[in-house]
CSV table of C-alpha atoms and ligand atoms in Angstrom, one decimal:
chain,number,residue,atom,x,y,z
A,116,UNK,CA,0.0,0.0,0.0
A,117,UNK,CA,2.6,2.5,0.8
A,118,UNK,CA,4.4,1.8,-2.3
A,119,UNK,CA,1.5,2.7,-4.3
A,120,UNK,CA,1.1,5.6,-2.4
A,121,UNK,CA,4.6,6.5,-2.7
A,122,UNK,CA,4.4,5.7,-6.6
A,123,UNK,CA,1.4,8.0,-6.7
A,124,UNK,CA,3.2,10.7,-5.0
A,125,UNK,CA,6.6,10.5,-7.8
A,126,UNK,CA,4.4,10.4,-10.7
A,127,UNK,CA,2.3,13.7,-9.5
A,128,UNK,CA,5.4,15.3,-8.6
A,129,UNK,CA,7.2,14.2,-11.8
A,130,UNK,CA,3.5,15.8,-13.5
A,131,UNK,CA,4.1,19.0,-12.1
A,132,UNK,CA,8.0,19.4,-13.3
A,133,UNK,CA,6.5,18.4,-17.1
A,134,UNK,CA,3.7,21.0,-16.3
A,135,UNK,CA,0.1,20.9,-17.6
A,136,UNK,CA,-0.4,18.0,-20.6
A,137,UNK,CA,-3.2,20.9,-21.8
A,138,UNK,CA,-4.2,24.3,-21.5
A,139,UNK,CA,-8.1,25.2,-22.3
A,140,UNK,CA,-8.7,22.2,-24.2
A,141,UNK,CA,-5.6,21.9,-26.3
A,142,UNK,CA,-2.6,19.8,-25.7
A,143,UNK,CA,0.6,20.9,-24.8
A,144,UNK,CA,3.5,22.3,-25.9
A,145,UNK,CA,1.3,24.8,-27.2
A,146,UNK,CA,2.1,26.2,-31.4
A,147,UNK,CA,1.3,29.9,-31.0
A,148,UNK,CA,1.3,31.9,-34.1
A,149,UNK,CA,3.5,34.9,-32.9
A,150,UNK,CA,1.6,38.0,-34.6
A,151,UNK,CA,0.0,34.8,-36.7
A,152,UNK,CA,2.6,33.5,-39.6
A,153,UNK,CA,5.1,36.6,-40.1
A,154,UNK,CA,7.2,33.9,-41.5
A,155,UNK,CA,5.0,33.7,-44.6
A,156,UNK,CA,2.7,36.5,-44.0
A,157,UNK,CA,2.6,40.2,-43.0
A,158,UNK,CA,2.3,39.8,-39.3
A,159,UNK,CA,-0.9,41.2,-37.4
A,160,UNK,CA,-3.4,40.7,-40.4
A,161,UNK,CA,-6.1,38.2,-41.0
A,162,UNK,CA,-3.7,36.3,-44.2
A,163,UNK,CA,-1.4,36.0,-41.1
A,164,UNK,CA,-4.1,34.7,-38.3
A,165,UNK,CA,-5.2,32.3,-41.5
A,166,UNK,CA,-1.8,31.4,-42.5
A,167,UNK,CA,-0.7,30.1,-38.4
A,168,UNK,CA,-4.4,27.8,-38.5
A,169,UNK,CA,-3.4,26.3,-41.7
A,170,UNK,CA,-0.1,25.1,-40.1
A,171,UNK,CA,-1.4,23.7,-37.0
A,172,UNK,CA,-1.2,27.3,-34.4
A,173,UNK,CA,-3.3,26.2,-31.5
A,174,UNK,CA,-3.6,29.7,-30.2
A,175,UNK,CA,-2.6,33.0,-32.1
A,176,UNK,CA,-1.1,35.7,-30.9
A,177,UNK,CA,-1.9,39.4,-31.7
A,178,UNK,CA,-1.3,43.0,-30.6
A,179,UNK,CA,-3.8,45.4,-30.0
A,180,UNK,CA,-3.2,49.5,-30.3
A,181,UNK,CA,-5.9,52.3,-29.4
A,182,UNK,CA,-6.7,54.0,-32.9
A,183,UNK,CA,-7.7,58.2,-32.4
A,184,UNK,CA,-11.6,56.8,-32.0
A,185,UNK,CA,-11.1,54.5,-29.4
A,186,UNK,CA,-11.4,51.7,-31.2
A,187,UNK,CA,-9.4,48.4,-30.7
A,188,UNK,CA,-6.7,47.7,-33.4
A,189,UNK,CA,-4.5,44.8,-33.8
A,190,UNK,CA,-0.9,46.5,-35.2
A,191,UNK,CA,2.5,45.7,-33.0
A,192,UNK,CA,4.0,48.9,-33.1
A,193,UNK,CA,2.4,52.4,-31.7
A,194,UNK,CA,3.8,53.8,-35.1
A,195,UNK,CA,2.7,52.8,-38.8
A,196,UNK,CA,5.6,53.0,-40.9
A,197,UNK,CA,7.3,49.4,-40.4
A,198,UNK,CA,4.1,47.5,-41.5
A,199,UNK,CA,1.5,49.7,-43.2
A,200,UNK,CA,2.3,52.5,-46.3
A,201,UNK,CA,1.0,54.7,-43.4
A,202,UNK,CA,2.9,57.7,-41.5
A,203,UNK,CA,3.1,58.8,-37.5
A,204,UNK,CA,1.3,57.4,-34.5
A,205,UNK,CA,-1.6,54.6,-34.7
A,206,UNK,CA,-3.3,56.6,-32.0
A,207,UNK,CA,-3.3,59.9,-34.4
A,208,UNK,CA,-6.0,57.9,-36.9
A,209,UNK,CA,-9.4,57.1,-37.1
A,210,UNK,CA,-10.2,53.8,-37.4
A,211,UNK,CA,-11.5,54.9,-40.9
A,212,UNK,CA,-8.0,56.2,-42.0
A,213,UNK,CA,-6.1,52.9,-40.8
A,214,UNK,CA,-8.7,51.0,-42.6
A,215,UNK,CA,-7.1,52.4,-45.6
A,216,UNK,CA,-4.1,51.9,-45.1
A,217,UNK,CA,-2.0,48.5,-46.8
A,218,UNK,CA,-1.2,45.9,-44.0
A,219,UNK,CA,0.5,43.9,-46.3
A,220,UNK,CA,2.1,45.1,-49.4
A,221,UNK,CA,5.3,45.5,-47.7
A,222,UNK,CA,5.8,42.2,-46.9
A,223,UNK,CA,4.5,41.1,-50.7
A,224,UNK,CA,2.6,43.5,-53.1
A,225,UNK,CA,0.5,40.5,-53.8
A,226,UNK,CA,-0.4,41.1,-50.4
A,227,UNK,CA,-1.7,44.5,-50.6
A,228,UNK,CA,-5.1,44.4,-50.0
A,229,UNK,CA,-4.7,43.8,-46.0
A,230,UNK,CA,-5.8,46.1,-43.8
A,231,UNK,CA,-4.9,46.6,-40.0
A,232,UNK,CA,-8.0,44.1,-38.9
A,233,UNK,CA,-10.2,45.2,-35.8
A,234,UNK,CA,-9.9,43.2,-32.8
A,235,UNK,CA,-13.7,42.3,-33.2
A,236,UNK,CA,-12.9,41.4,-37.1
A,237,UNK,CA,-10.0,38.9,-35.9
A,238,UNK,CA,-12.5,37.3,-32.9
A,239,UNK,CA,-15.3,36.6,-35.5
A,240,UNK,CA,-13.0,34.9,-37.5
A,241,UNK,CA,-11.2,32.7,-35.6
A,242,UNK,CA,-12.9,32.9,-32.2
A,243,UNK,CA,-14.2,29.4,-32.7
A,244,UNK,CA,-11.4,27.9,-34.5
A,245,UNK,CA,-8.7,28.4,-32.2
A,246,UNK,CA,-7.1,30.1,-28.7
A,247,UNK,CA,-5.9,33.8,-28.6
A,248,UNK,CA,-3.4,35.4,-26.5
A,249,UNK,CA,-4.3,39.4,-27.0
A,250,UNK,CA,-1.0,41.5,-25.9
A,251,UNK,CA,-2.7,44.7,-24.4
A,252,UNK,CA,0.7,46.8,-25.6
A,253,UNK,CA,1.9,49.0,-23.2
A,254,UNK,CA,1.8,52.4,-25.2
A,255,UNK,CA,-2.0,51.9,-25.6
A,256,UNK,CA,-2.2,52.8,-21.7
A,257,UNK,CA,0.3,56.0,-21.9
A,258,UNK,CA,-2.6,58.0,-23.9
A,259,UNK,CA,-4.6,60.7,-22.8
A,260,UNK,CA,-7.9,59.0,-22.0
A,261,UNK,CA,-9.4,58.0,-18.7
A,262,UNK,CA,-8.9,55.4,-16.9
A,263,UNK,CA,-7.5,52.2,-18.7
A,264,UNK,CA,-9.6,52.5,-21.7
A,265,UNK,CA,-7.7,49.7,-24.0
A,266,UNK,CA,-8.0,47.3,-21.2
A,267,UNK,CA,-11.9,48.1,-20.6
A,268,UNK,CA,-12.3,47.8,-24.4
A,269,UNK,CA,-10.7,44.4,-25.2
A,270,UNK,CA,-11.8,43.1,-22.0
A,271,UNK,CA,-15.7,44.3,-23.3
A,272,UNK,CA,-15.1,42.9,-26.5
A,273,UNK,CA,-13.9,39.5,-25.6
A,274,UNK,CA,-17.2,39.4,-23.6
A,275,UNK,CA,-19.3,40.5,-26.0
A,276,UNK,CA,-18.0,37.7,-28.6
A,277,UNK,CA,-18.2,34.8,-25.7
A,278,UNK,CA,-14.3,34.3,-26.0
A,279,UNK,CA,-13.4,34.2,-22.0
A,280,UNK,CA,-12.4,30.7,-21.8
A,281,UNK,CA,-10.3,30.8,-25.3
A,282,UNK,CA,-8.5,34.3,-24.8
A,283,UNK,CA,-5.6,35.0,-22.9
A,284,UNK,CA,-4.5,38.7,-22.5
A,285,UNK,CA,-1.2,39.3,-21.7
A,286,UNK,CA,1.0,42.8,-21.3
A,287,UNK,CA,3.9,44.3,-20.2
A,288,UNK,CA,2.3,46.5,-18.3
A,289,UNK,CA,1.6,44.4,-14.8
A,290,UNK,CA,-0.9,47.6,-14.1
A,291,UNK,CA,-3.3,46.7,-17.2
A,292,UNK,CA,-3.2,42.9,-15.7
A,293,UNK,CA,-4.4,44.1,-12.6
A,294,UNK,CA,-7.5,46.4,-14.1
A,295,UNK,CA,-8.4,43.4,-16.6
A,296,UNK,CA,-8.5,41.2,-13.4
A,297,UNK,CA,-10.0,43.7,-11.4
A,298,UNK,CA,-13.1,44.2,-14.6
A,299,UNK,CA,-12.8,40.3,-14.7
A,300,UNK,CA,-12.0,37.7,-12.3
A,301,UNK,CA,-12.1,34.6,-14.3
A,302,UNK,CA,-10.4,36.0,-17.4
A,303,UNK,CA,-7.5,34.0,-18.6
A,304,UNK,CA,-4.4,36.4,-18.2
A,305,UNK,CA,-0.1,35.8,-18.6
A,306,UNK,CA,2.2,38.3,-17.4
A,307,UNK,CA,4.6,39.3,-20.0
A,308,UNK,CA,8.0,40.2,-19.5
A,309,UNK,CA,11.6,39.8,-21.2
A,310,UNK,CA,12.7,37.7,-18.1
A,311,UNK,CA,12.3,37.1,-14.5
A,312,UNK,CA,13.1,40.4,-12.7
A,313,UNK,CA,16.0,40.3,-10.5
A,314,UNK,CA,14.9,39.8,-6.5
A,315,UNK,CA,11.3,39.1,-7.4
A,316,UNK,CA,9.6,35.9,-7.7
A,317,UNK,CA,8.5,35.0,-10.6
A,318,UNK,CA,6.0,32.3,-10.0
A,319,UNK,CA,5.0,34.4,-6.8
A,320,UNK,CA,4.3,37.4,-8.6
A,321,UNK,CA,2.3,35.5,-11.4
A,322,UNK,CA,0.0,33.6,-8.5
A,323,UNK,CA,-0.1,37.3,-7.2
A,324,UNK,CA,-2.7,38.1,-9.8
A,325,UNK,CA,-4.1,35.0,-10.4
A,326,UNK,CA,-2.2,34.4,-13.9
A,327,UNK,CA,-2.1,31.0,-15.8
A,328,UNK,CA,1.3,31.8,-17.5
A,329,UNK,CA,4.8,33.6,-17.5
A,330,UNK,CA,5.7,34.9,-21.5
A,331,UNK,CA,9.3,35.8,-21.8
A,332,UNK,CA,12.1,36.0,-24.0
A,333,UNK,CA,13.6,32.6,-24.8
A,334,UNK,CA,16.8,34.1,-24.0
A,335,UNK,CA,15.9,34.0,-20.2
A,336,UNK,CA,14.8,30.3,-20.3
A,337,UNK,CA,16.7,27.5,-17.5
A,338,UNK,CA,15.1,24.9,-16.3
A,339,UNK,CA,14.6,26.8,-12.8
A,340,UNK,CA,12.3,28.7,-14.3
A,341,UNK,CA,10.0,26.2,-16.0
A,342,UNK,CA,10.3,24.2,-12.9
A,343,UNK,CA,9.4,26.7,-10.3
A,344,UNK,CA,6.9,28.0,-12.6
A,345,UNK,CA,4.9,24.4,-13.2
A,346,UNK,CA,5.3,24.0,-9.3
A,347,UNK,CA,3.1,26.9,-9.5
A,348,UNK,CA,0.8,25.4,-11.8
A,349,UNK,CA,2.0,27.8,-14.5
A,350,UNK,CA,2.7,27.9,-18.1
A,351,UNK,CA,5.9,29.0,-19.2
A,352,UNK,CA,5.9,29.9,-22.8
A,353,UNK,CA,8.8,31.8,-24.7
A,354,UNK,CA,8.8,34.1,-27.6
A,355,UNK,CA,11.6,35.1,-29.7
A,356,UNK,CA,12.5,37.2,-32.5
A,357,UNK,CA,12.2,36.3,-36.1
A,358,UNK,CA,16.1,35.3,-35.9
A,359,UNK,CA,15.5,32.2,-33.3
A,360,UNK,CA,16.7,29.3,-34.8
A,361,UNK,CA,15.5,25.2,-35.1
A,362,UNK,CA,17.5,24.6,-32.2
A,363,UNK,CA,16.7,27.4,-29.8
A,364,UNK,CA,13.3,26.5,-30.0
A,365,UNK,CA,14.3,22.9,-29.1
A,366,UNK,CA,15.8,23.9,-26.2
A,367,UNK,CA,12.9,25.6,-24.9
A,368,UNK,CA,11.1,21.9,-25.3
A,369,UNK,CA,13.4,19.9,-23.8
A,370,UNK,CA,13.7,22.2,-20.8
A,371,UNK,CA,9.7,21.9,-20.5
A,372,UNK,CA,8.7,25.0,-21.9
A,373,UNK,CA,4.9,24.0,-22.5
A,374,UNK,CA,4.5,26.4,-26.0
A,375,UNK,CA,6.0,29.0,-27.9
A,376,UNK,CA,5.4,31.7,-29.7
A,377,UNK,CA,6.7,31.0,-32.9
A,378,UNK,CA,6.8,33.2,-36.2
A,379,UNK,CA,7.1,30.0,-38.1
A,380,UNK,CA,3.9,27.8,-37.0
A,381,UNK,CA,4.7,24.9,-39.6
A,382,UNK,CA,8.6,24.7,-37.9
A,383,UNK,CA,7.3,24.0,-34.6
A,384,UNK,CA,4.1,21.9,-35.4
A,385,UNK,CA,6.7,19.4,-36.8
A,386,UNK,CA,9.6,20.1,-34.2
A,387,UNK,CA,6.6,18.7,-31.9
A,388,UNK,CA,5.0,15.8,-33.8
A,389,UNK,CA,8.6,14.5,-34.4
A,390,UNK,CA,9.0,14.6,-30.7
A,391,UNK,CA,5.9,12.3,-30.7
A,392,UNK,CA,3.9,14.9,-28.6
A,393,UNK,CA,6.3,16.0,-26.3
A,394,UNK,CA,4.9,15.3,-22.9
A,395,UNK,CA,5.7,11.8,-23.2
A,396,UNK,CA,9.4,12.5,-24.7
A,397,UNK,CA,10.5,14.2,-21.7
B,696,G3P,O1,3.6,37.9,-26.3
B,696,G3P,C1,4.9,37.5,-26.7
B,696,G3P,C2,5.5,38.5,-27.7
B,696,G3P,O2,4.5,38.8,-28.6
B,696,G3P,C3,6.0,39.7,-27.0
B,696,G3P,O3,6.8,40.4,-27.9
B,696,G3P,O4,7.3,42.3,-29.3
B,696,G3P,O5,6.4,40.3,-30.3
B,696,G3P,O6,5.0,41.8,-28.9
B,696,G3P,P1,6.3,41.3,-29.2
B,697,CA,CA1,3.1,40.5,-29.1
């Protein structure tokens, strides 16, 4: 009896170092489409979002900027000359004048017709077809408009489209976290940082505000991390810049990472299934 017991004991344990086998219905490690499928399409635009499904994304990530109207737009960058034809701040625009803008002939001029999509264009899409992390980025809190108006706004429209239990929002900005769980208790949230911050906790600060995972730079990934961090009962889940190479991105497996945000969807989905699932190769 007590060496079942004690069996039973080792194999939770060992469960926890490995960390959750899935995370809101899908198994992990966990293919995020970083910005969807910049690899093959202009990031932030619905070819992109549609590009990461096609090769096996389980979740999508996206970016979401305040336009001049208040109204939720999914571009990375608080300016719109590295991915649009468009000039100056995102926040200086209607929603009407970034709708005319090209999202995509930069990246290929075959691709010209793409516009910066809504956040509400992007949840009718592919609300039902797959998980979202939504990156509240911090600039969108630095205008001058009361209170935290981005983070009331997405947190409104992820209600409105019924997407609690498939969104995550994440940001860099620990004091939209604590708004959206202040609006929203239940909501799904990740703290996002480049690494653990020296003399804090990270797990601690995480469970602080109730979040499900820790997004960092893959350049700050041990094995102490992802340890203490499933100890937690968290996810910990890199991203990387378009540079990050095949074997980076193995590393951040076999060290228990439980997803990544990858700009090449396909590359992972295969670095995966050759692993034979992961979970059990570890
Ligand atoms: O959420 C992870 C990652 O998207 C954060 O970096 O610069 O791509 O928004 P960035
Ligand atoms: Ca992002």
């Amino acid at each position: 009896m007590s060496l079942i017991l004690l069996s039973l004991a080792v194999l939770a344990a060992l469960m926890l170092l490995a960390g959750p086998a899935d995370f809101l219905g899908r198994p992990t490690p966990l293919v995020i489409g970083h910005r969807g499928c910049p690899a093959r399409r202009p990031e932030n635009t619905m070819a992109s979002f549609e590009q990461a499904i096609a090769e096996g994304a389980d979740m999508i990530e996206l970016d979401v900027q305040l336009s001049a109207d208040c109204q939720l737009v999914v571009i990375h960058d608080a300016t719109l000359e590295r991915t649009t034809n468009g000039h100056g701040l995102v926040a200086m625009h209607t929603l009407e004048q970034l709708r005319g803008l090209d999202a995509g002939g930069w990246f290929d001029p075959r691709l010209a017709d793409q516009r910066p999509p809504t956040l509400a264009e992007v949840f009718e899409a592919f609300g039902q077809r797959t998980l979202i992390n939504v990156e509240i980025k911090a600039e969108a809190l630095c205008l001058p408009l009361p209170g935290w108006t981005v983070v009331e706004l997405t947190l409104a429209e992820i209600a409105r489209c019924g997407l609690e239990r498939t969104t995550v929002v994440s940001s860099m900005s620990f004091d939209a976290l604590l708004m959206a769980r202040a609006i929203n208790p239940r909501l799904n949230l990740a703290v996002l940082a480049h690494g653990p911050k020296p003399g804090i906790d990270t797990a601690m600060l995480c469970q602080a505000i109730g979040a499900r995972a820790f997004n960092f730079h893959i350049s700050s990934v041990t094995r102490d991390l992802t340890e203490s961090l499933h100890r937690a009962g968290l996810l910990a889940l890199p991203y990387a810049d378009a540079s990050v190479t095949p074997s980076a991105m193995a590393r951040a497996l076999e060290l228990g990472c439980d997803g990544f945000f990858a700009d090449d969807p396909a590359a992972l989905r295969a670095m995966i299934d050759k692993q034979g699932g992961a979970k059990a190769a570890r």
